mmCIF file of C-alpha atoms and ligand atoms in Angstrom:
data_model
loop_
_atom_site.group_PDB
_atom_site.id
_atom_site.type_symbol
_atom_site.label_atom_id
_atom_site.label_comp_id
_atom_site.label_asym_id
_atom_site.label_seq_id
_atom_site.Cartn_x
_atom_site.Cartn_y
_atom_site.Cartn_z
ATOM 1 C CA MET J 1 278.838 108.126 36.343
ATOM 2 C CA GLN J 2 277.500 110.394 39.027
ATOM 3 C CA PHE J 3 273.862 111.270 39.445
ATOM 4 C CA THR J 4 273.080 113.976 41.907
ATOM 5 C CA GLN J 5 269.607 114.175 43.327
ATOM 6 C CA GLN J 6 267.828 117.434 42.704
ATOM 7 C CA ARG J 7 267.213 118.964 46.080
ATOM 8 C CA ASP J 8 263.943 120.675 46.570
ATOM 9 C CA LEU J 9 263.319 122.705 49.651
ATOM 10 C CA VAL J 10 259.665 123.280 49.013
ATOM 11 C CA PHE J 11 257.768 120.930 51.255
ATOM 12 C CA ASP J 12 254.934 118.905 49.926
ATOM 13 C CA ARG J 13 252.101 120.746 51.578
ATOM 14 C CA ARG J 14 249.705 117.819 51.856
ATOM 15 C CA THR J 15 252.277 115.676 53.649
ATOM 16 C CA LEU J 16 253.232 118.596 55.797
ATOM 17 C CA LEU J 17 249.703 119.358 56.845
ATOM 18 C CA ARG J 18 248.969 115.712 57.438
ATOM 19 C CA ALA J 19 252.103 115.267 59.555
ATOM 20 C CA SER J 20 251.323 118.266 61.703
ATOM 21 C CA GLY J 21 247.685 117.463 62.208
ATOM 22 C CA GLY J 22 246.523 120.068 59.750
ATOM 23 C CA THR J 23 247.994 123.221 61.262
ATOM 24 C CA ALA J 24 251.645 123.459 60.273
ATOM 25 C CA GLY J 25 251.534 126.858 61.967
ATOM 26 C CA ILE J 26 255.144 127.008 63.075
ATOM 27 C CA LEU J 27 256.493 126.386 59.612
ATOM 28 C CA TRP J 28 254.381 129.097 58.084
ATOM 29 C CA LEU J 29 255.320 131.675 60.728
ATOM 30 C CA GLY J 30 255.202 135.140 59.240
ATOM 31 C CA LEU J 31 253.537 133.909 56.073
ATOM 32 C CA PRO J 32 249.860 133.805 55.353
ATOM 33 C CA ARG J 33 248.846 130.262 56.163
ATOM 34 C CA PRO J 34 247.699 128.391 53.080
ATOM 35 C CA SER J 35 244.269 126.870 53.311
ATOM 36 C CA TRP J 36 243.209 123.428 52.195
ATOM 37 C CA GLY J 37 242.831 122.923 48.490
ATOM 38 C CA GLN J 38 244.333 126.266 47.597
ATOM 39 C CA LEU J 39 247.575 126.010 45.681
ATOM 40 C CA PRO J 40 250.252 128.665 45.223
ATOM 41 C CA GLU J 41 249.819 130.814 42.139
ATOM 42 C CA SER J 42 252.540 129.033 40.198
ATOM 43 C CA ASP J 43 250.535 125.833 40.527
ATOM 44 C CA GLU J 44 247.507 127.223 38.779
ATOM 45 C CA GLY J 45 246.041 124.614 36.504
ATOM 46 C CA TRP J 46 247.700 121.765 38.409
ATOM 47 C CA ILE J 47 246.812 119.351 41.145
ATOM 48 C CA VAL J 48 250.138 118.845 42.913
ATOM 49 C CA HIS J 49 250.202 115.560 44.797
ATOM 50 C CA THR J 50 253.839 115.625 45.917
ATOM 51 C CA ARG J 51 256.572 118.081 45.149
ATOM 52 C CA SER J 52 260.151 116.978 45.869
ATOM 53 C CA ILE J 53 259.212 113.702 44.216
ATOM 54 C CA PRO J 54 257.272 115.276 41.359
ATOM 55 C CA ASN J 55 253.724 113.969 41.076
ATOM 56 C CA ARG J 56 251.216 116.301 39.478
ATOM 57 C CA GLU J 57 248.283 116.234 37.069
ATOM 58 C CA PRO J 58 246.694 119.060 35.117
ATOM 59 C CA THR J 59 243.170 120.177 35.935
ATOM 60 C CA LEU J 60 240.775 118.479 33.520
ATOM 61 C CA ASP J 61 239.667 121.598 31.667
ATOM 62 C CA ARG J 62 243.305 122.223 30.691
ATOM 63 C CA LEU J 63 243.829 118.577 29.838
ATOM 64 C CA VAL J 64 241.257 118.508 27.047
ATOM 65 C CA GLN J 65 242.202 121.782 25.381
ATOM 66 C CA SER J 66 244.069 120.019 22.585
ATOM 67 C CA TRP J 67 244.547 116.535 21.128
ATOM 68 C CA VAL J 68 248.299 116.811 21.581
ATOM 69 C CA THR J 69 248.937 117.615 25.222
ATOM 70 C CA PRO J 70 251.486 120.426 25.564
ATOM 71 C CA THR J 71 254.384 119.364 27.769
ATOM 72 C CA GLU J 72 253.415 122.159 30.204
ATOM 73 C CA HIS J 73 250.052 120.408 30.747
ATOM 74 C CA PHE J 74 251.381 116.849 30.835
ATOM 75 C CA TYR J 75 251.128 114.901 34.117
ATOM 76 C CA VAL J 76 254.311 113.839 35.883
ATOM 77 C CA ARG J 77 254.564 110.603 37.813
ATOM 78 C CA SER J 78 257.880 109.744 39.502
ATOM 79 C CA HIS J 79 258.945 107.525 42.360
ATOM 80 C CA ALA J 80 262.052 109.519 43.327
ATOM 81 C CA PRO J 81 263.363 113.058 42.820
ATOM 82 C CA THR J 82 264.306 113.883 39.229
ATOM 83 C CA PRO J 83 267.942 112.877 38.676
ATOM 84 C CA THR J 84 270.265 115.529 37.255
ATOM 85 C CA ILE J 85 272.028 113.931 34.344
ATOM 86 C CA ASP J 86 275.073 115.114 32.426
ATOM 87 C CA ALA J 87 274.045 114.160 28.884
ATOM 88 C CA ASP J 88 277.632 114.483 27.637
ATOM 89 C CA ARG J 89 278.650 111.567 29.826
ATOM 90 C CA PHE J 90 275.406 109.625 29.815
ATOM 91 C CA ARG J 91 275.383 106.309 27.936
ATOM 92 C CA LEU J 92 272.555 103.854 27.382
ATOM 93 C CA GLN J 93 273.712 100.203 27.671
ATOM 94 C CA VAL J 94 272.192 97.498 25.494
ATOM 95 C CA GLU J 95 273.117 94.048 26.773
ATOM 96 C CA GLY J 96 271.929 90.559 27.795
ATOM 97 C CA LEU J 97 270.984 87.889 25.259
ATOM 98 C CA VAL J 98 272.452 89.746 22.298
ATOM 99 C CA ASP J 99 275.328 88.985 19.919
ATOM 100 C CA GLU J 100 277.004 92.343 20.378
ATOM 101 C CA PRO J 101 276.274 94.415 23.471
ATOM 102 C CA PHE J 102 276.954 98.132 23.065
ATOM 103 C CA SER J 103 276.514 101.482 24.764
ATOM 104 C CA ILE J 104 275.398 104.676 23.102
ATOM 105 C CA SER J 105 275.249 108.384 23.921
ATOM 106 C CA LEU J 106 272.391 110.750 23.099
ATOM 107 C CA LYS J 107 274.447 112.315 20.318
ATOM 108 C CA GLU J 108 275.223 108.937 18.750
ATOM 109 C CA LEU J 109 271.597 107.857 19.061
ATOM 110 C CA ARG J 110 270.570 110.933 17.088
ATOM 111 C CA GLU J 111 273.274 110.450 14.444
ATOM 112 C CA ARG J 112 273.377 106.711 13.903
ATOM 113 C CA PHE J 113 269.732 105.674 13.793
ATOM 114 C CA PRO J 114 266.846 106.895 11.661
ATOM 115 C CA LYS J 115 264.674 109.328 13.571
ATOM 116 C CA GLN J 116 261.109 108.106 14.014
ATOM 117 C CA ARG J 117 258.031 109.871 15.266
ATOM 118 C CA VAL J 118 254.984 108.524 17.008
ATOM 119 C CA THR J 119 252.034 110.116 18.732
ATOM 120 C CA ALA J 120 250.992 108.021 21.701
ATOM 121 C CA THR J 121 248.960 108.411 24.858
ATOM 122 C CA LEU J 122 250.640 107.737 28.180
ATOM 123 C CA ILE J 123 248.327 106.669 31.019
ATOM 124 C CA CYS J 124 249.286 105.950 34.577
ATOM 125 C CA ALA J 125 247.881 102.669 35.920
ATOM 126 C CA GLY J 126 246.764 104.749 38.922
ATOM 127 C CA ASN J 127 244.728 107.214 36.843
ATOM 128 C CA ARG J 128 241.283 107.714 38.522
ATOM 129 C CA ARG J 129 242.480 106.045 41.728
ATOM 130 C CA GLU J 130 240.655 108.724 43.706
ATOM 131 C CA GLU J 131 237.320 107.317 42.511
ATOM 132 C CA HIS J 132 238.468 103.770 43.176
ATOM 133 C CA SER J 133 239.099 104.863 46.777
ATOM 134 C CA GLU J 134 235.466 105.882 47.080
ATOM 135 C CA VAL J 135 234.551 102.198 46.636
ATOM 136 C CA LYS J 136 237.025 101.213 49.386
ATOM 137 C CA PRO J 137 240.215 103.045 50.381
ATOM 138 C CA VAL J 138 243.404 102.236 48.491
ATOM 139 C CA ASP J 139 247.052 103.148 48.897
ATOM 140 C CA GLY J 140 249.031 105.429 46.641
ATOM 141 C CA VAL J 141 248.934 108.855 45.030
ATOM 142 C CA PRO J 142 245.216 109.798 44.849
ATOM 143 C CA TRP J 143 245.146 110.559 41.138
ATOM 144 C CA GLY J 144 242.084 112.151 39.607
ATOM 145 C CA ALA J 145 241.394 111.552 35.918
ATOM 146 C CA GLY J 146 244.330 113.708 34.784
ATOM 147 C CA ALA J 147 247.167 111.153 34.911
ATOM 148 C CA ILE J 148 246.998 110.851 31.138
ATOM 149 C CA GLY J 149 248.366 112.794 28.177
ATOM 150 C CA ASN J 150 248.903 112.455 24.453
ATOM 151 C CA ALA J 151 252.294 113.576 23.121
ATOM 152 C CA ARG J 152 254.321 113.477 19.922
ATOM 153 C CA TRP J 153 257.468 111.483 20.642
ATOM 154 C CA GLY J 154 260.657 111.507 18.593
ATOM 155 C CA GLY J 155 263.464 108.966 18.818
ATOM 156 C CA VAL J 156 264.564 105.543 17.689
ATOM 157 C CA TRP J 157 262.504 102.359 17.374
ATOM 158 C CA LEU J 158 263.520 99.925 20.082
ATOM 159 C CA ALA J 159 263.491 97.226 17.366
ATOM 160 C CA ASP J 160 266.232 99.108 15.468
ATOM 161 C CA LEU J 161 268.446 99.211 18.563
ATOM 162 C CA LEU J 162 267.856 95.521 19.247
ATOM 163 C CA GLY J 163 268.493 94.784 15.587
ATOM 164 C CA LYS J 164 271.926 96.371 15.870
ATOM 165 C CA ALA J 165 272.741 94.269 18.947
ATOM 166 C CA GLY J 166 271.401 91.063 17.393
ATOM 167 C CA VAL J 167 268.855 89.293 19.589
ATOM 168 C CA LYS J 168 269.605 85.655 20.457
ATOM 169 C CA GLU J 169 267.163 82.829 19.810
ATOM 170 C CA SER J 170 266.348 82.255 23.491
ATOM 171 C CA ALA J 171 265.305 85.876 24.143
ATOM 172 C CA ARG J 172 261.698 86.483 25.276
ATOM 173 C CA HIS J 173 261.650 89.777 27.234
ATOM 174 C CA VAL J 174 263.260 93.199 27.168
ATOM 175 C CA TRP J 175 264.083 94.868 30.490
ATOM 176 C CA PHE J 176 264.416 98.592 31.025
ATOM 177 C CA GLU J 177 266.154 100.379 33.881
ATOM 178 C CA GLY J 178 266.115 104.055 34.802
ATOM 179 C CA ALA J 179 268.812 106.220 36.381
ATOM 180 C CA ASP J 180 266.661 107.308 39.322
ATOM 181 C CA GLN J 181 267.263 106.170 42.882
ATOM 182 C CA ILE J 182 264.149 105.070 44.713
ATOM 183 C CA GLU J 183 264.382 104.612 48.458
ATOM 184 C CA ARG J 184 262.577 101.521 49.594
ATOM 185 C CA GLU J 185 262.662 99.563 52.867
ATOM 186 C CA ASP J 186 264.998 97.040 51.306
ATOM 187 C CA GLY J 187 267.414 99.623 49.899
ATOM 188 C CA VAL J 188 267.794 102.037 47.000
ATOM 189 C CA ILE J 189 266.708 100.771 43.573
ATOM 190 C CA PRO J 190 266.192 102.208 40.098
ATOM 191 C CA PHE J 191 262.743 102.169 38.505
ATOM 192 C CA GLY J 192 262.508 99.370 35.938
ATOM 193 C CA GLY J 193 260.348 96.812 34.225
ATOM 194 C CA SER J 194 260.061 94.811 31.040
ATOM 195 C CA ILE J 195 257.880 94.072 28.040
ATOM 196 C CA PRO J 196 257.586 90.861 26.032
ATOM 197 C CA LEU J 197 260.053 90.690 23.139
ATOM 198 C CA ALA J 198 257.132 90.323 20.710
ATOM 199 C CA LYS J 199 255.870 93.764 21.766
ATOM 200 C CA ALA J 200 259.386 95.193 21.478
ATOM 201 C CA MET J 201 259.732 93.910 17.934
ATOM 202 C CA GLN J 202 256.040 94.585 17.096
ATOM 203 C CA GLU J 203 256.141 91.664 14.724
ATOM 204 C CA ASN J 204 253.603 93.169 12.356
ATOM 205 C CA ARG J 205 255.469 96.479 12.606
ATOM 206 C CA PRO J 206 252.618 98.963 12.957
ATOM 207 C CA ALA J 207 253.670 102.608 12.914
ATOM 208 C CA ALA J 208 253.304 102.874 16.675
ATOM 209 C CA GLN J 209 256.162 100.776 18.008
ATOM 210 C CA PRO J 210 257.984 100.970 21.334
ATOM 211 C CA MET J 211 260.515 103.770 21.077
ATOM 212 C CA VAL J 212 263.588 105.053 22.856
ATOM 213 C CA ALA J 213 262.471 108.668 22.773
ATOM 214 C CA TYR J 214 264.655 111.755 23.110
ATOM 215 C CA GLU J 215 262.015 114.289 22.088
ATOM 216 C CA MET J 216 258.597 115.141 23.445
ATOM 217 C CA ASN J 217 256.457 117.509 21.387
ATOM 218 C CA ARG J 218 259.428 118.382 19.150
ATOM 219 C CA GLN J 219 261.614 119.516 22.044
ATOM 220 C CA GLU J 220 264.287 117.739 24.030
ATOM 221 C CA LEU J 221 262.717 115.788 26.894
ATOM 222 C CA THR J 222 262.407 117.876 30.042
ATOM 223 C CA PRO J 223 264.164 116.560 33.180
ATOM 224 C CA ASP J 224 260.866 115.471 34.790
ATOM 225 C CA HIS J 225 259.836 113.539 31.666
ATOM 226 C CA GLY J 226 263.079 111.557 31.429
ATOM 227 C CA TYR J 227 265.899 113.624 29.876
ATOM 228 C CA PRO J 228 268.036 112.575 28.058
ATOM 229 C CA MET J 229 266.072 109.505 26.914
ATOM 230 C CA ARG J 230 263.138 107.348 27.923
ATOM 231 C CA MET J 231 261.058 104.440 26.730
ATOM 232 C CA VAL J 232 257.660 105.089 25.201
ATOM 233 C CA VAL J 233 255.605 101.896 24.933
ATOM 234 C CA PRO J 234 252.372 102.710 23.050
ATOM 235 C CA GLY J 235 249.377 100.847 24.477
ATOM 236 C CA PHE J 236 251.012 99.779 27.728
ATOM 237 C CA ILE J 237 250.552 101.388 31.141
ATOM 238 C CA GLY J 238 252.819 104.388 31.761
ATOM 239 C CA ALA J 239 255.038 102.408 34.131
ATOM 240 C CA ARG J 240 256.588 100.546 31.187
ATOM 241 C CA SER J 241 257.725 103.822 29.620
ATOM 242 C CA VAL J 242 260.836 103.998 31.810
ATOM 243 C CA LYS J 243 262.345 107.485 32.130
ATOM 244 C CA TRP J 244 266.083 108.336 32.354
ATOM 245 C CA LEU J 245 266.577 105.052 30.503
ATOM 246 C CA ARG J 246 270.114 103.825 31.015
ATOM 247 C CA ARG J 247 269.988 100.061 30.549
ATOM 248 C CA ILE J 248 268.170 97.714 28.163
ATOM 249 C CA VAL J 249 268.656 94.040 28.914
ATOM 250 C CA VAL J 250 267.425 91.297 26.593
ATOM 251 C CA SER J 251 266.468 88.210 28.594
ATOM 252 C CA ASP J 252 264.684 84.880 28.554
ATOM 253 C CA ARG J 253 262.551 85.996 31.533
ATOM 254 C CA PRO J 254 260.641 89.069 32.788
ATOM 255 C CA SER J 255 262.536 91.763 34.712
ATOM 256 C CA PRO J 256 263.137 91.066 38.412
ATOM 257 C CA ASN J 257 262.780 94.813 39.123
ATOM 258 C CA HIS J 258 260.216 95.496 41.867
ATOM 259 C CA TYR J 259 258.029 97.575 39.545
ATOM 260 C CA LEU J 260 257.495 94.604 37.226
ATOM 261 C CA ALA J 261 257.887 91.631 39.534
ATOM 262 C CA SER J 262 255.857 92.837 42.519
ATOM 263 C CA ALA J 263 254.046 96.104 41.760
ATOM 264 C CA TYR J 264 251.543 97.037 39.052
ATOM 265 C CA LYS J 265 249.468 93.911 39.539
ATOM 266 C CA LEU J 266 245.816 93.441 40.401
ATOM 267 C CA VAL J 267 245.653 91.858 43.853
ATOM 268 C CA THR J 268 243.063 92.022 46.636
ATOM 269 C CA GLU J 269 244.676 90.456 49.711
ATOM 270 C CA GLY J 270 248.267 91.541 49.241
ATOM 271 C CA THR J 271 249.936 88.376 50.493
ATOM 272 C CA ASP J 272 253.455 87.777 49.169
ATOM 273 C CA GLN J 273 252.210 84.766 47.261
ATOM 274 C CA GLU J 274 249.372 86.728 45.639
ATOM 275 C CA TRP J 275 251.746 89.495 44.510
ATOM 276 C CA LYS J 276 254.148 86.903 43.140
ATOM 277 C CA ASP J 277 251.530 84.894 41.244
ATOM 278 C CA ALA J 278 249.596 87.744 39.624
ATOM 279 C CA GLU J 279 250.480 88.758 36.062
ATOM 280 C CA PRO J 280 252.083 92.164 35.508
ATOM 281 C CA ILE J 281 249.671 94.677 33.972
ATOM 282 C CA GLN J 282 250.689 95.551 30.427
ATOM 283 C CA PRO J 283 248.051 97.024 28.017
ATOM 284 C CA PHE J 284 245.873 99.738 29.506
ATOM 285 C CA PRO J 285 242.072 99.279 29.596
ATOM 286 C CA LEU J 286 239.242 101.012 27.741
ATOM 287 C CA ASN J 287 238.459 104.242 29.558
ATOM 288 C CA SER J 288 236.774 107.629 29.320
ATOM 289 C CA ALA J 289 236.264 110.650 31.508
ATOM 290 C CA ILE J 290 234.274 113.872 31.601
ATOM 291 C CA ALA J 291 236.554 116.886 31.845
ATOM 292 C CA VAL J 292 234.110 119.782 31.479
ATOM 293 C CA PRO J 293 232.037 120.705 33.434
ATOM 294 C CA GLU J 294 234.054 120.228 36.577
ATOM 295 C CA LYS J 295 232.867 118.249 39.584
ATOM 296 C CA ASP J 296 229.986 119.915 41.477
ATOM 297 C CA ALA J 297 229.757 122.678 38.865
ATOM 298 C CA ARG J 298 226.622 124.818 39.042
ATOM 299 C CA VAL J 299 224.643 124.253 35.875
ATOM 300 C CA GLU J 300 221.407 125.767 34.605
ATOM 301 C CA PRO J 301 218.614 123.571 33.250
ATOM 302 C CA GLY J 302 218.665 123.316 29.445
ATOM 303 C CA ARG J 303 221.184 122.286 26.820
ATOM 304 C CA LEU J 304 224.680 121.607 28.124
ATOM 305 C CA THR J 305 227.885 120.848 26.230
ATOM 306 C CA VAL J 306 230.086 118.273 27.911
ATOM 307 C CA ARG J 307 233.683 117.470 26.929
ATOM 308 C CA GLY J 308 236.213 114.810 27.789
ATOM 309 C CA TYR J 309 238.578 112.100 26.592
ATOM 310 C CA ALA J 310 238.331 108.398 25.787
ATOM 311 C CA VAL J 311 240.942 105.751 25.066
ATOM 312 C CA ALA J 312 240.633 102.200 23.705
ATOM 313 C CA ARG J 313 242.346 99.148 25.201
ATOM 314 C CA GLY J 314 246.047 99.305 24.391
ATOM 315 C CA LEU J 315 245.942 96.474 21.870
ATOM 316 C CA PRO J 316 247.036 96.756 18.234
ATOM 317 C CA GLY J 317 244.244 97.783 15.886
ATOM 318 C CA LEU J 318 241.764 99.025 18.493
ATOM 319 C CA THR J 319 240.425 102.555 18.588
ATOM 320 C CA VAL J 320 237.552 104.321 20.343
ATOM 321 C CA ALA J 321 234.430 103.806 18.224
ATOM 322 C CA LYS J 322 231.757 105.457 20.351
ATOM 323 C CA VAL J 323 231.328 107.635 23.423
ATOM 324 C CA GLU J 324 227.930 108.049 25.074
ATOM 325 C CA LEU J 325 226.711 110.457 27.695
ATOM 326 C CA SER J 326 223.765 110.181 30.076
ATOM 327 C CA SER J 327 222.258 112.864 32.274
ATOM 328 C CA ASP J 328 219.453 110.691 33.694
ATOM 329 C CA GLY J 329 221.438 108.112 35.629
ATOM 330 C CA GLY J 330 222.034 105.834 32.657
ATOM 331 C CA LYS J 331 218.429 105.443 31.407
ATOM 332 C CA THR J 332 219.088 107.216 28.105
ATOM 333 C CA TRP J 333 222.316 107.972 26.295
ATOM 334 C CA SER J 334 223.329 110.423 23.608
ATOM 335 C CA SER J 335 226.337 109.974 21.335
ATOM 336 C CA ALA J 336 229.327 112.244 21.455
ATOM 337 C CA THR J 337 231.209 113.574 18.438
ATOM 338 C CA PHE J 338 234.991 113.500 18.023
ATOM 339 C CA SER J 339 237.195 116.390 17.063
ATOM 340 C CA ASP J 340 239.998 114.162 15.827
ATOM 341 C CA PRO J 341 240.424 110.978 13.781
ATOM 342 C CA ALA J 342 240.940 107.602 15.460
ATOM 343 C CA ARG J 343 244.652 106.768 15.705
ATOM 344 C CA PRO J 344 246.277 103.669 17.185
ATOM 345 C CA PHE J 345 247.219 103.943 20.856
ATOM 346 C CA CYS J 346 245.937 107.529 21.055
ATOM 347 C CA TRP J 347 243.075 109.007 22.995
ATOM 348 C CA ARG J 348 240.132 110.792 21.354
ATOM 349 C CA LEU J 349 238.668 114.004 22.633
ATOM 350 C CA TRP J 350 234.888 114.168 22.440
ATOM 351 C CA GLU J 351 232.028 116.584 22.879
ATOM 352 C CA ALA J 352 228.384 115.776 23.638
ATOM 353 C CA ARG J 353 225.239 117.825 24.175
ATOM 354 C CA THR J 354 222.663 116.796 26.695
ATOM 355 C CA ASP J 355 219.506 118.122 28.363
ATOM 356 C CA ILE J 356 219.838 119.131 31.984
ATOM 357 C CA THR J 357 216.673 119.141 34.095
ATOM 358 C CA GLN J 358 216.015 119.895 37.758
ATOM 359 C CA MET J 359 216.244 116.131 38.258
ATOM 360 C CA THR J 360 219.794 115.782 36.916
ATOM 361 C CA GLU J 361 222.236 114.752 39.627
ATOM 362 C CA ASN J 362 225.185 113.686 37.587
ATOM 363 C CA LEU J 363 226.618 113.162 34.143
ATOM 364 C CA ILE J 364 227.810 109.719 33.128
ATOM 365 C CA VAL J 365 230.102 108.759 30.268
ATOM 366 C CA ARG J 366 231.000 105.398 28.766
ATOM 367 C CA ALA J 367 233.086 104.443 25.734
ATOM 368 C CA THR J 368 232.987 101.543 23.272
ATOM 369 C CA ASP J 369 235.996 100.383 21.280
ATOM 370 C CA SER J 370 236.177 99.217 17.674
ATOM 371 C CA ASP J 371 235.816 95.604 18.851
ATOM 372 C CA GLY J 372 232.432 96.382 20.447
ATOM 373 C CA HIS J 373 233.874 96.150 23.970
ATOM 374 C CA VAL J 374 231.966 98.535 26.298
ATOM 375 C CA GLN J 375 233.402 100.280 29.319
ATOM 376 C CA PRO J 376 231.962 98.616 32.486
ATOM 377 C CA ALA J 377 229.482 100.341 34.819
ATOM 378 C CA SER J 378 231.574 99.276 37.815
ATOM 379 C CA VAL J 379 234.803 97.386 38.387
ATOM 380 C CA ASP J 380 236.206 94.978 40.958
ATOM 381 C CA TRP J 381 238.186 96.649 43.708
ATOM 382 C CA ASN J 382 241.916 95.987 43.903
ATOM 383 C CA LEU J 383 244.359 96.770 46.670
ATOM 384 C CA LYS J 384 246.337 99.431 44.816
ATOM 385 C CA GLY J 385 243.470 100.952 42.894
ATOM 386 C CA TYR J 386 244.966 100.282 39.477
ATOM 387 C CA LEU J 387 243.122 100.487 36.142
ATOM 388 C CA TYR J 388 239.947 102.120 37.422
ATOM 389 C CA ASN J 389 237.763 102.352 34.344
ATOM 390 C CA ALA J 390 234.156 102.291 35.517
ATOM 391 C CA TRP J 391 231.723 104.712 33.844
ATOM 392 C CA HIS J 392 232.834 108.188 34.861
ATOM 393 C CA ARG J 393 230.105 109.792 36.950
ATOM 394 C CA LYS J 394 230.337 113.480 37.596
ATOM 395 C CA PRO J 395 228.030 115.135 40.132
ATOM 396 C CA ILE J 396 226.724 118.576 39.120
ATOM 397 C CA ARG J 397 224.453 121.068 40.890
ATOM 398 C CA VAL J 398 221.456 122.201 38.891
ATOM 399 C CA GLN J 399 220.125 125.583 39.862
HETATM 400 N N1 MTE O 1 262.754 105.904 35.782
HETATM 401 C C1 MTE O 1 261.441 106.037 35.985
HETATM 402 N N2 MTE O 1 260.604 105.866 34.944
HETATM 403 C C2 MTE O 1 259.266 105.997 35.127
HETATM 404 C C3 MTE O 1 258.716 106.266 36.410
HETATM 405 C C4 MTE O 1 259.623 106.457 37.482
HETATM 406 O O1 MTE O 1 259.235 106.733 38.618
HETATM 407 N N3 MTE O 1 260.967 106.338 37.230
HETATM 408 N N4 MTE O 1 257.346 106.341 36.556
HETATM 409 C C5 MTE O 1 256.581 105.589 35.558
HETATM 410 C C6 MTE O 1 255.155 105.811 35.633
HETATM 411 S S1 MTE O 1 254.331 104.978 36.868
HETATM 412 C C7 MTE O 1 254.473 106.549 34.709
HETATM 413 S S2 MTE O 1 252.797 106.628 34.722
HETATM 414 C C8 MTE O 1 255.204 107.301 33.659
HETATM 415 C C9 MTE O 1 254.884 108.785 33.744
HETATM 416 O O2 MTE O 1 255.584 109.490 32.765
HETATM 417 P P1 MTE O 1 255.613 111.090 32.824
HETATM 418 O O3 MTE O 1 256.068 111.499 34.199
HETATM 419 O O4 MTE O 1 256.520 111.522 31.733
HETATM 420 O O5 MTE O 1 254.193 111.537 32.562
HETATM 421 O O6 MTE O 1 256.611 107.160 33.785
HETATM 422 C C10 MTE O 1 257.043 105.878 34.152
HETATM 423 N N5 MTE O 1 258.472 105.827 34.049
HETATM 424 MO MO1 MO O 2 252.107 105.241 36.552
#
C-alpha cells in the first residue's frame, strides 16, 4: 500500500518568522508583509500553530457556540502531514493475541458490523499548555484552551471487532497504529499507542465505548481527522484516539510505540529512566475554561455574562456537577448554569453572570465533578506541559 504525503507549500509563518529573526522580508517580496498575530483571511476564527503538519485550534468564542462542535470548528492535532489514503485499497488489520486475525476495508466495516453512535469530547493532553508555560517554559505546540471539541462519532464498537477476532486469555492491552509517517531523530514511525483491554471491552458496557469511527458529525471523516477510520476512546486523552487507524494489535503488554512508551507522561527532569518509569496518561482530568469574554477584553462595570466549557475526569460515571465563577480573585463565587444535560465523557457548556467593578482584574472559573472533586487552583509543573487544569484565570480591562 502506498501513502503519499500531502505536500503543502504554504510555510508555517511562525516558524518562518522565528527562523529569519522576525523579518522574513525576502520571502514576502512583492507581498504586503504580514504582521505578528494577524492571520490570513482564510484563517479567520482559527489559531494556526503549524500548517504543513496541521495543528490548529478554533478561537474560543467559536468553540462554545454549540454543544456539538461542527467539524469546521474542531481542533486538529497531528504529528506529521496528513496522509493521502486510497480508501478502496485501505485495510485495517486486527491481529496479535487473537484466535482469528483478519483485515477489513471501510466498505466491509460499514456492511458487516452494526453501526453505533457516540457523542464524545476529544481533548489534547497539551490543551492549555500556553498557560502552563507561564509558570515555567515548556516544549511543544503552545495550545490555548481550544484543543478540545465535542463531536458525534459513528462507527463500530472496538469490542465488536475484537469479539470477531476472539481475544486470547493472556491479552491485557490493545495497540493502535496510524498510517502517518512521523520523522523523528531515530527514523520514521507511525503514531500509535494502546489502551488497557478492560477499557477496550468496557466490561460494564456503558453506551460510550471505544469505537473505530468512520463518521464525524454524520459525515465521512475528513482527511485531517483520520479518514478513512480512526479510534475514538471516550474519556482518554486525544492521543489514544489514533487517526488513519490501520493496525489493531491485541497484546499482553502496552504498546512499544514512542507515543505510549515514552511520550504523554508527566515527568519533571526528563531523564531516560524517568520517562521509562512514569505511567502513560490515560483518562483526562477535570477541567474548565472561560471562552467569552476574550483575554484582555474591555469590559464596562456592571453585570457581565461569561461563557465557557467544563469537562469531568474521563472516568466512567462522572459528569460535571458544578461550575463557579469569581470576579474578585476567588473571594466569592457564583454558580453557572448549563445549557445541556450531563452526558458521560462529554463536556458541558455553561453561562454565568457576575458583577464587574473597577477593582476587577480577572475572571476565574473552576469546576466540580459528580464525585465532589474540585478543579485545583494551581498544578505542579511538568516538562511537557500536559494536563494543565488549574483554575482558568482570564484578565480583563475594566473601563
Ligand atoms: N495517526 C495519528 N493519530 C493521532 C495523532 C497523530 O498525530 N497521528 N494525534 C493524536 C492527538 S495528540 C490528538 S489530541 C488527537 C487529535 O484529533 P483531531 O486532530 O481529530 O482533533 O488525535 C490523535 N491521533
Ligand atoms: Mo494531543
